[in-house]
Short mmCIF file of C-alpha atoms and ligand atoms in Angstrom, two decimals:
data_model
loop_
_atom_site.label_atom_id
_atom_site.label_comp_id
_atom_site.label_asym_id
_atom_site.label_seq_id
_atom_site.Cartn_x
_atom_site.Cartn_y
_atom_site.Cartn_z
CA MET A 6 30.47 -15.27 75.11
CA ALA A 7 27.43 -15.44 72.82
CA ARG A 8 26.61 -12.88 70.82
CA ILE A 9 22.83 -12.06 71.26
CA ASN A 10 19.18 -11.34 69.33
CA GLU A 11 20.54 -7.19 68.01
CA HIS A 12 17.14 -6.64 66.94
CA TYR A 13 16.12 -6.56 71.22
CA GLN A 14 18.49 -3.52 71.50
CA LYS A 15 16.42 -1.92 68.75
CA LEU A 16 13.44 -1.95 71.54
CA LYS A 17 12.85 1.34 73.33
CA ALA A 18 14.35 1.23 76.57
CA GLY A 19 12.54 1.62 80.16
CA TYR A 20 9.13 -0.35 78.85
CA LEU A 21 6.27 1.39 80.30
CA PHE A 22 5.40 -0.27 83.48
CA PRO A 23 8.27 -0.40 85.23
CA GLU A 24 8.64 3.22 84.27
CA ILE A 25 4.97 3.72 86.06
CA GLY A 26 6.24 1.47 88.42
CA ARG A 27 9.10 3.11 89.32
CA ARG A 28 7.39 6.49 89.16
CA VAL A 29 4.95 5.47 92.56
CA ARG A 30 7.20 3.72 94.38
CA THR A 31 9.67 7.04 94.41
CA PHE A 32 6.17 9.32 95.13
CA GLN A 33 5.25 6.36 97.34
CA GLN A 34 8.26 6.84 99.40
CA ASP A 35 8.30 10.95 99.36
CA ASN A 36 4.73 10.86 100.64
CA PRO A 37 4.38 7.54 102.96
CA ASN A 38 0.78 8.01 104.21
CA ALA A 39 -0.42 9.03 100.57
CA LYS A 40 -3.11 6.37 99.38
CA ILE A 41 -2.98 5.55 96.18
CA ILE A 42 -5.30 4.79 93.82
CA ARG A 43 -4.20 1.92 91.04
CA MET A 44 -5.90 2.92 87.57
CA GLY A 45 -2.70 1.62 85.60
CA ILE A 46 -2.36 -1.88 84.84
CA GLY A 47 -5.72 -3.47 83.03
CA ASP A 48 -6.22 -6.43 86.06
CA GLY A 49 -8.98 -7.26 87.35
CA VAL A 50 -9.97 -7.39 91.28
CA LEU A 51 -12.64 -8.83 92.13
CA PRO A 52 -12.00 -12.80 92.58
CA LEU A 53 -13.25 -16.11 90.10
CA ALA A 54 -17.19 -16.38 89.25
CA PRO A 55 -18.10 -19.06 92.16
CA ALA A 56 -18.77 -21.87 89.34
CA ILE A 57 -14.77 -22.30 88.13
CA VAL A 58 -14.01 -22.09 91.65
CA ALA A 59 -16.24 -24.87 91.97
CA ALA A 60 -15.21 -26.94 88.63
CA MET A 61 -11.34 -26.03 89.46
CA LYS A 62 -11.61 -27.16 93.05
CA THR A 63 -13.88 -30.86 90.96
CA ALA A 64 -10.70 -31.41 89.28
CA VAL A 65 -8.19 -30.90 91.22
CA ASP A 66 -9.62 -33.28 92.69
CA GLU A 67 -9.83 -35.97 90.03
CA MET A 68 -6.35 -35.08 89.17
CA GLY A 69 -5.58 -36.54 92.67
CA GLN A 70 -7.06 -39.73 91.92
CA THR A 71 -5.53 -42.72 90.32
CA GLU A 72 -8.61 -43.50 87.41
CA ALA A 73 -9.31 -39.44 87.49
CA PHE A 74 -5.46 -38.52 86.72
CA HIS A 75 -4.80 -36.70 83.45
CA GLY A 76 -1.18 -36.12 82.58
CA TYR A 77 -0.53 -34.18 79.52
CA GLY A 78 -3.73 -33.41 77.30
CA PRO A 79 -3.74 -32.78 73.71
CA GLU A 80 -1.38 -29.45 73.20
CA ARG A 81 -4.56 -27.13 71.54
CA GLY A 82 -6.64 -28.35 74.58
CA TYR A 83 -9.60 -30.46 75.40
CA GLU A 84 -12.26 -31.23 73.19
CA PHE A 85 -14.39 -30.79 75.80
CA LEU A 86 -13.64 -26.95 76.01
CA ALA A 87 -13.06 -26.50 72.25
CA LYS A 88 -17.34 -27.63 72.18
CA ALA A 89 -18.02 -25.30 74.29
CA ILE A 90 -16.09 -22.44 73.09
CA LEU A 91 -17.75 -23.18 69.81
CA ASP A 92 -21.11 -23.39 71.69
CA ASN A 93 -21.22 -20.12 73.47
CA ASP A 94 -19.27 -17.92 71.55
CA TYR A 95 -19.87 -18.29 68.09
CA ARG A 96 -22.79 -20.44 67.03
CA PRO A 97 -25.07 -18.26 68.51
CA ARG A 98 -24.18 -15.73 66.46
CA GLY A 99 -23.47 -17.71 63.48
CA VAL A 100 -20.16 -18.58 62.81
CA ASP A 101 -19.75 -21.90 62.14
CA LEU A 102 -16.29 -23.21 63.19
CA GLN A 103 -14.96 -26.97 64.00
CA VAL A 104 -12.70 -27.90 67.17
CA GLU A 105 -9.68 -28.85 64.51
CA GLU A 106 -9.96 -24.91 63.83
CA ILE A 107 -9.54 -23.57 68.82
CA PHE A 108 -6.24 -24.13 70.45
CA ILE A 109 -6.99 -23.59 73.53
CA SER A 110 -3.65 -21.61 75.03
CA ASP A 111 -2.09 -20.24 78.82
CA GLY A 112 -2.93 -16.51 77.22
CA SER A 113 -3.24 -13.97 74.76
CA LYS A 114 -0.45 -11.99 75.63
CA CYS A 115 2.04 -15.40 74.14
CA ASP A 116 -0.47 -15.87 71.52
CA SER A 117 -0.48 -12.22 69.78
CA GLY A 118 3.12 -12.70 70.16
CA ASN A 119 4.13 -16.19 69.06
CA ILE A 120 1.98 -15.67 65.44
CA GLN A 121 4.43 -13.79 63.78
CA GLU A 122 6.92 -16.49 63.56
CA ILE A 123 4.72 -18.35 60.90
CA PHE A 124 4.52 -15.41 58.43
CA ALA A 125 7.89 -14.53 56.55
CA LEU A 126 10.68 -12.05 58.35
CA GLU A 127 9.94 -9.61 55.22
CA SER A 128 5.98 -9.34 55.80
CA LYS A 129 4.67 -6.17 55.91
CA VAL A 130 3.20 -5.03 58.73
CA ALA A 131 0.48 -2.92 60.03
CA ILE A 132 -0.63 -1.84 63.05
CA VAL A 133 -3.37 0.64 64.32
CA ASP A 134 -2.19 3.37 67.04
CA PRO A 135 -1.79 3.86 70.03
CA VAL A 136 -2.40 0.09 70.53
CA TYR A 137 -1.68 -2.88 72.77
CA PRO A 138 2.61 -2.89 72.72
CA VAL A 139 3.26 -7.20 72.32
CA TYR A 140 1.74 -6.38 68.44
CA VAL A 141 4.94 -4.24 67.86
CA ASP A 142 7.49 -4.73 70.39
CA THR A 143 7.40 -8.97 68.92
CA ASN A 144 8.21 -7.93 65.82
CA VAL A 145 10.89 -6.05 66.43
CA MET A 146 12.10 -8.70 68.44
CA ALA A 147 12.05 -10.49 65.68
CA GLY A 148 13.69 -7.88 63.31
CA ARG A 149 11.37 -7.28 60.86
CA THR A 150 11.36 -3.87 61.92
CA GLY A 151 14.04 -1.19 61.27
CA SER A 152 15.52 0.97 64.30
CA ILE A 153 12.84 3.40 66.09
CA ASP A 154 12.93 6.99 64.90
CA SER A 155 12.76 10.29 67.86
CA GLU A 156 9.08 10.41 67.81
CA GLY A 157 9.15 6.45 69.11
CA ARG A 158 8.24 5.37 64.81
CA TYR A 159 9.87 1.69 63.85
CA GLU A 160 10.57 1.40 60.14
CA ARG A 161 9.22 -0.87 58.31
CA MET A 162 6.61 -0.65 60.84
CA VAL A 163 3.19 1.03 58.97
CA TYR A 164 1.49 2.88 61.48
CA LEU A 165 -2.34 3.83 61.50
CA PRO A 166 -3.32 6.12 63.55
CA ALA A 167 -5.95 7.03 65.50
CA THR A 168 -7.31 9.48 66.09
CA ALA A 169 -10.03 11.66 68.04
CA GLU A 170 -10.97 13.11 63.70
CA ASN A 171 -11.35 8.74 62.79
CA GLY A 172 -12.84 7.79 66.34
CA PHE A 173 -9.37 5.97 67.08
CA SER A 174 -11.01 3.47 64.28
CA PRO A 175 -7.81 3.71 61.49
CA PRO A 176 -9.40 2.75 57.90
CA PRO A 177 -8.03 0.96 56.01
CA PRO A 178 -4.98 2.33 54.69
CA ASP A 179 -4.60 3.00 50.70
CA MET A 180 -0.96 0.59 50.32
CA GLY A 181 -0.93 -3.23 50.73
CA VAL A 182 0.84 -5.18 54.10
CA ASP A 183 0.70 -8.79 54.58
CA LEU A 184 -0.30 -8.43 58.17
CA VAL A 185 -2.34 -6.50 59.48
CA TYR A 186 -3.03 -6.32 63.57
CA LEU A 187 -6.77 -5.15 64.67
CA CYS A 188 -8.00 -4.13 68.47
CA SER A 189 -11.61 -4.11 68.81
CA PRO A 190 -13.00 -3.16 71.54
CA ASN A 191 -9.58 -1.37 71.87
CA ASN A 192 -6.49 -1.52 73.81
CA PRO A 193 -5.88 1.11 75.30
CA THR A 194 -8.50 3.83 73.06
CA GLY A 195 -11.95 1.40 74.20
CA ALA A 196 -12.92 2.48 70.66
CA THR A 197 -14.81 -1.00 68.53
CA LEU A 198 -14.65 -1.59 65.12
CA THR A 199 -18.86 -0.89 63.38
CA ARG A 200 -19.59 -4.33 61.06
CA GLU A 201 -19.44 -1.74 58.27
CA GLN A 202 -15.45 -0.56 59.27
CA MET A 203 -14.77 -4.85 59.58
CA LYS A 204 -16.12 -5.22 56.44
CA SER A 205 -14.08 -2.72 55.05
CA TRP A 206 -10.59 -4.83 56.40
CA VAL A 207 -11.99 -8.08 55.47
CA ASP A 208 -12.38 -6.61 51.90
CA TYR A 209 -9.10 -5.29 52.37
CA ALA A 210 -7.37 -8.23 52.97
CA HIS A 211 -8.99 -10.28 50.40
CA ARG A 212 -7.79 -7.36 47.60
CA HIS A 213 -4.12 -6.92 48.58
CA ASP A 214 -3.69 -10.77 50.30
CA ALA A 215 -3.79 -9.80 54.07
CA VAL A 216 -4.31 -11.79 56.73
CA ILE A 217 -6.30 -9.99 60.05
CA LEU A 218 -4.78 -10.57 63.81
CA PHE A 219 -7.72 -9.86 65.74
CA ASP A 220 -7.70 -9.33 69.18
CA ALA A 221 -10.62 -10.15 70.94
CA ALA A 222 -9.41 -10.08 74.23
CA TYR A 223 -12.22 -7.65 75.34
CA GLU A 224 -15.28 -8.68 73.37
CA ALA A 225 -17.37 -9.40 76.12
CA PHE A 226 -17.44 -6.03 77.08
CA ILE A 227 -19.14 -5.07 74.14
CA THR A 228 -22.38 -3.69 75.19
CA ASP A 229 -24.02 -2.73 72.11
CA PRO A 230 -25.69 -5.07 69.57
CA GLU A 231 -25.02 -3.43 66.29
CA ILE A 232 -21.09 -4.58 67.08
CA PRO A 233 -19.83 -7.58 66.26
CA HIS A 234 -18.14 -9.65 69.29
CA SER A 235 -16.19 -11.40 66.24
CA ILE A 236 -14.59 -10.67 62.84
CA TYR A 237 -16.03 -14.39 62.00
CA GLU A 238 -19.56 -11.99 61.53
CA ILE A 239 -18.18 -10.51 58.38
CA PRO A 240 -18.78 -12.52 55.09
CA GLY A 241 -15.51 -14.21 53.81
CA ALA A 242 -13.81 -13.30 57.21
CA LYS A 243 -12.51 -17.15 57.48
CA GLU A 244 -9.78 -16.71 54.51
CA VAL A 245 -8.37 -13.54 56.39
CA ALA A 246 -8.70 -13.19 59.86
CA ILE A 247 -6.96 -15.23 63.09
CA GLU A 248 -8.69 -14.31 66.42
CA PHE A 249 -7.51 -14.00 69.26
CA ARG A 250 -9.85 -14.26 72.72
CA SER A 251 -9.23 -14.46 76.25
CA PHE A 252 -10.74 -15.86 79.79
CA SER A 253 -8.61 -12.78 81.16
CA LYS A 254 -10.48 -9.86 81.04
CA THR A 255 -14.01 -11.97 80.80
CA ALA A 256 -14.19 -13.99 83.51
CA GLY A 257 -10.86 -13.34 85.97
CA PHE A 258 -8.33 -15.57 84.38
CA THR A 259 -5.64 -12.69 84.33
CA GLY A 260 -3.52 -14.90 86.62
CA THR A 261 -4.92 -18.45 86.26
CA ARG A 262 -4.24 -18.34 82.86
CA CYS A 263 -6.57 -19.61 79.33
CA ALA A 264 -7.29 -18.21 76.39
CA PHE A 265 -7.59 -19.84 72.71
CA MET A 266 -7.67 -19.25 69.48
CA VAL A 267 -8.95 -19.37 65.92
CA VAL A 268 -7.48 -20.43 62.72
CA PRO A 269 -9.48 -21.10 60.06
CA MET A 270 -9.21 -23.96 58.18
CA ALA A 271 -10.26 -21.66 55.29
CA LEU A 272 -6.83 -19.52 55.84
CA LYS A 273 -3.80 -19.57 53.37
CA GLY A 274 -0.59 -18.61 52.76
CA ILE A 275 2.07 -18.46 50.12
CA GLY A 276 5.08 -20.58 50.75
CA ARG A 277 8.17 -21.13 49.02
CA GLU A 278 7.15 -22.60 45.25
CA ASN A 279 4.13 -20.26 45.87
CA GLU A 280 1.80 -22.84 46.61
CA LYS A 281 -1.04 -22.02 49.08
CA VAL A 282 -0.43 -23.63 52.32
CA SER A 283 -2.98 -24.02 55.57
CA ILE A 284 -2.37 -21.48 58.18
CA ASN A 285 -3.84 -23.85 60.54
CA THR A 286 -1.66 -26.92 59.77
CA LEU A 287 1.40 -24.67 59.78
CA TRP A 288 -0.16 -23.00 63.81
CA ASN A 289 -1.11 -26.29 64.53
CA ARG A 290 3.56 -27.50 64.33
CA ARG A 291 4.29 -24.43 65.98
CA HIS A 292 1.85 -24.86 68.90
CA SER A 293 2.85 -28.37 69.84
CA THR A 294 6.24 -27.95 68.83
CA LYS A 295 6.86 -25.36 71.61
CA PHE A 296 3.56 -26.04 74.18
CA ASN A 297 2.20 -28.59 75.86
CA GLY A 298 -0.91 -27.56 77.08
CA VAL A 299 -2.86 -25.19 79.78
CA SER A 300 -3.60 -27.17 83.13
CA TYR A 301 -6.67 -29.55 83.10
CA PRO A 302 -8.24 -28.02 86.62
CA VAL A 303 -7.52 -24.48 84.67
CA GLN A 304 -9.24 -26.09 81.58
CA ARG A 305 -12.35 -27.22 83.11
CA GLY A 306 -13.25 -23.48 84.86
CA ALA A 307 -13.25 -21.78 81.59
CA GLU A 308 -15.66 -24.64 80.66
CA ALA A 309 -17.24 -23.26 83.79
CA CYS A 310 -18.10 -20.23 82.23
CA TYR A 311 -20.23 -20.91 79.51
CA THR A 312 -22.51 -23.07 82.20
CA PRO A 313 -26.02 -21.11 82.88
CA GLU A 314 -23.95 -20.67 86.38
CA GLY A 315 -20.91 -19.12 85.62
CA GLN A 316 -22.79 -17.06 82.48
CA LYS A 317 -25.29 -15.09 85.30
CA GLN A 318 -21.47 -14.62 87.13
CA ILE A 319 -18.68 -13.16 85.43
CA GLN A 320 -21.58 -11.40 83.33
CA GLU A 321 -22.52 -9.78 86.80
CA ASN A 322 -18.96 -9.23 86.98
CA ILE A 323 -18.36 -7.38 83.78
CA ASN A 324 -21.84 -5.50 84.55
CA TYR A 325 -19.52 -4.05 87.77
CA TYR A 326 -16.71 -3.40 85.69
CA LEU A 327 -19.06 -0.93 83.25
CA GLU A 328 -19.84 0.99 86.00
CA ASN A 329 -16.72 1.45 86.96
CA ALA A 330 -16.91 2.50 83.55
CA ARG A 331 -19.52 4.69 83.10
CA ILE A 332 -18.96 7.19 87.12
CA ILE A 333 -14.92 7.37 85.76
CA ARG A 334 -16.60 9.06 82.25
CA ALA A 335 -19.48 10.66 83.73
CA GLY A 336 -17.04 12.13 86.56
CA LEU A 337 -14.91 13.53 83.58
CA GLU A 338 -16.96 15.53 81.49
CA LYS A 339 -18.64 17.17 84.33
CA LEU A 340 -15.64 18.82 84.18
CA LYS A 341 -15.95 19.41 80.14
CA MET A 342 -12.83 17.00 79.89
CA ASP A 343 -12.54 15.20 76.31
CA VAL A 344 -13.21 11.34 77.60
CA TYR A 345 -13.69 8.58 75.15
CA GLY A 346 -14.46 4.69 74.97
CA GLY A 347 -15.57 3.25 78.26
CA VAL A 348 -18.89 2.51 76.99
CA ASN A 349 -18.16 -0.67 75.00
CA ALA A 350 -14.61 -1.22 76.63
CA PRO A 351 -13.10 -0.94 80.67
CA TYR A 352 -11.22 1.47 79.90
CA ILE A 353 -11.46 5.39 79.67
CA TRP A 354 -9.05 7.18 76.98
CA LEU A 355 -8.87 10.71 77.49
CA LYS A 356 -7.76 14.20 76.44
CA THR A 357 -4.67 15.43 78.66
CA PRO A 358 -5.99 19.48 79.97
CA GLY A 359 -4.88 22.00 78.67
CA GLY A 360 -2.51 20.00 76.12
CA ILE A 361 0.37 18.96 78.70
CA ASP A 362 1.88 15.76 77.79
CA SER A 363 0.66 12.20 78.53
CA TRP A 364 3.75 11.42 81.03
CA LYS A 365 3.37 15.01 82.62
CA PHE A 366 -0.75 14.45 83.40
CA PHE A 367 0.67 10.77 85.05
CA ASP A 368 2.90 13.24 87.61
CA LYS A 369 -0.11 16.05 87.96
CA LEU A 370 -2.88 13.58 88.49
CA LEU A 371 0.11 11.00 91.01
CA ASN A 372 1.38 14.12 92.85
CA GLU A 373 -2.29 15.86 93.18
CA ALA A 374 -4.54 13.07 93.81
CA HIS A 375 -2.38 10.34 94.32
CA ILE A 376 -3.88 8.44 91.70
CA VAL A 377 -2.57 6.07 88.88
CA GLY A 378 -3.38 5.83 85.10
CA THR A 379 -1.41 4.65 81.92
CA PRO A 380 0.08 7.58 79.76
CA GLY A 381 -0.86 7.49 76.55
CA SER A 382 2.22 7.51 74.62
CA GLY A 383 3.74 4.06 76.09
CA PHE A 384 1.14 2.51 73.64
CA GLY A 385 2.66 4.49 70.61
CA PRO A 386 3.44 8.53 69.66
CA THR A 387 0.39 9.05 69.21
CA GLY A 388 -0.75 8.41 72.18
CA GLU A 389 0.57 11.33 73.06
CA GLY A 390 -1.65 14.49 74.09
CA TYR A 391 -3.51 11.34 75.67
CA PHE A 392 -3.90 8.88 78.93
CA ARG A 393 -5.82 5.54 79.85
CA LEU A 394 -7.50 5.32 82.85
CA SER A 395 -8.40 1.01 83.63
CA ALA A 396 -12.37 0.42 85.42
CA PHE A 397 -11.26 -2.45 86.74
CA ALA A 398 -11.23 -1.22 90.39
CA LEU A 399 -12.71 -2.25 93.67
CA ARG A 400 -16.35 0.50 93.51
CA GLU A 401 -14.82 2.62 96.65
CA ASN A 402 -11.61 3.34 94.74
CA VAL A 403 -13.51 4.38 91.60
CA THR A 404 -16.11 6.55 93.33
CA GLU A 405 -13.22 8.68 95.75
CA ALA A 406 -10.88 8.43 92.45
CA VAL A 407 -13.71 10.50 90.54
CA GLU A 408 -14.27 12.42 94.04
CA ARG A 409 -10.43 13.50 93.72
CA ILE A 410 -10.03 14.19 90.16
CA HIS A 411 -13.27 17.33 91.04
CA SER A 412 -11.88 18.58 94.10
CA ARG A 413 -7.47 18.30 94.36
CA LEU A 414 -6.90 18.04 90.47
CA LYS A 415 -5.64 21.73 89.55
CA LEU A 416 -6.52 22.55 85.88
C1 PLP L 13 -4.92 -8.73 78.87
C2 PLP L 13 -5.16 -7.99 76.63
C3 PLP L 13 -5.28 -9.41 76.63
C4 PLP L 13 -4.70 -10.63 77.08
O1 PLP L 13 -3.71 -11.03 77.25
P1 PLP L 13 -3.72 -12.21 78.20
O2 PLP L 13 -2.36 -12.89 78.20
O3 PLP L 13 -4.82 -13.53 78.25
O4 PLP L 13 -3.78 -12.49 79.93
C5 PLP L 13 -5.00 -9.53 74.78
N1 PLP L 13 -4.80 -8.78 74.34
C6 PLP L 13 -5.22 -7.46 74.93
C7 PLP L 13 -5.13 -5.96 74.27
C8 PLP L 13 -4.60 -6.56 76.06
O5 PLP L 13 -5.20 -6.31 76.68
#
């Protein structure tokens, strides 16, 4: 029999969402009449904007005609979409990028999971804790860590605890690392990095020759005009950072799949003979070897996000989710709970009342209020004692959830 990649056996068993699913199914079987409200997974519930649907339909019709048929497209994406991205997401923010620096893909999960492949196995990796589990798990799979300890920390991984004291945005460590994953607005805490905090990371990366892997999947939820949407708004970031963006949360593409990565020409790594190597060239090699492009109709749909109607329609959806977040936040604050996030992000991060652990609160919320959320400990050991509620829900469910928390939860 073939030996397996043993690094997979280091992964913490029972990944977060399957365990949530198991507990919810058991509860539903025991309580068949309970109407469960799901505020666990970060997945949109509003339909695609009409401008996007129309663009996709037109593109599908083209695919049915000999003259307009599209076969394999460029692996890195069509230029029409890359140009729309540059003109709308970057140029208005004073960030000048070229089409060759954009790589269109089918998701930021894949991008943020795959990027580690082009870096050395010996690379020292830092993550903010708690965070999107993909960054840690993909480095574990690659063999960049040792085994997990009793508290849920992998050997050789550098954990930067995000706590209420540091506003859930830990500063750069004293030690040097090679790769650091940052996520702003953050999943799960909803915290954002200020311009000064981003600058301290860019300075850190220059000082230590580190590469910042900047996940901006939630940038569209930023309401505070002082908060940068892109790491490249910080001078010097092009030499040290890769940025991940996705249409998933911005425009409801979780089921449609489209995202992109920015890999600046100015970003360099070190090769075998200590020579400088273009990360863009390396990623282009990787991307075009293992990926054959996002479908043409989907890229046309993504392009439509940047039309005036598209912009207006997706902004309405974002405002809807942000209003949900405001309602949840206000409802919990009325109960004197400690709540964070939910202002520049679709997630509310709360301290479990009475100091109970994250899974205990999960069971309590499910049993007493029939609401599903996400235990903070599932995002990293420092998330223990916290809980995430997602604003990706229908308004009537949000208001009912808040009402139930007030009337049924025994605090
Ligand atoms: C949802 C999410 C993404 C986007 O993933 P897709 O694969 O593009 O759907 C990326 N990063 C974080 C932190 C997320 O929560």
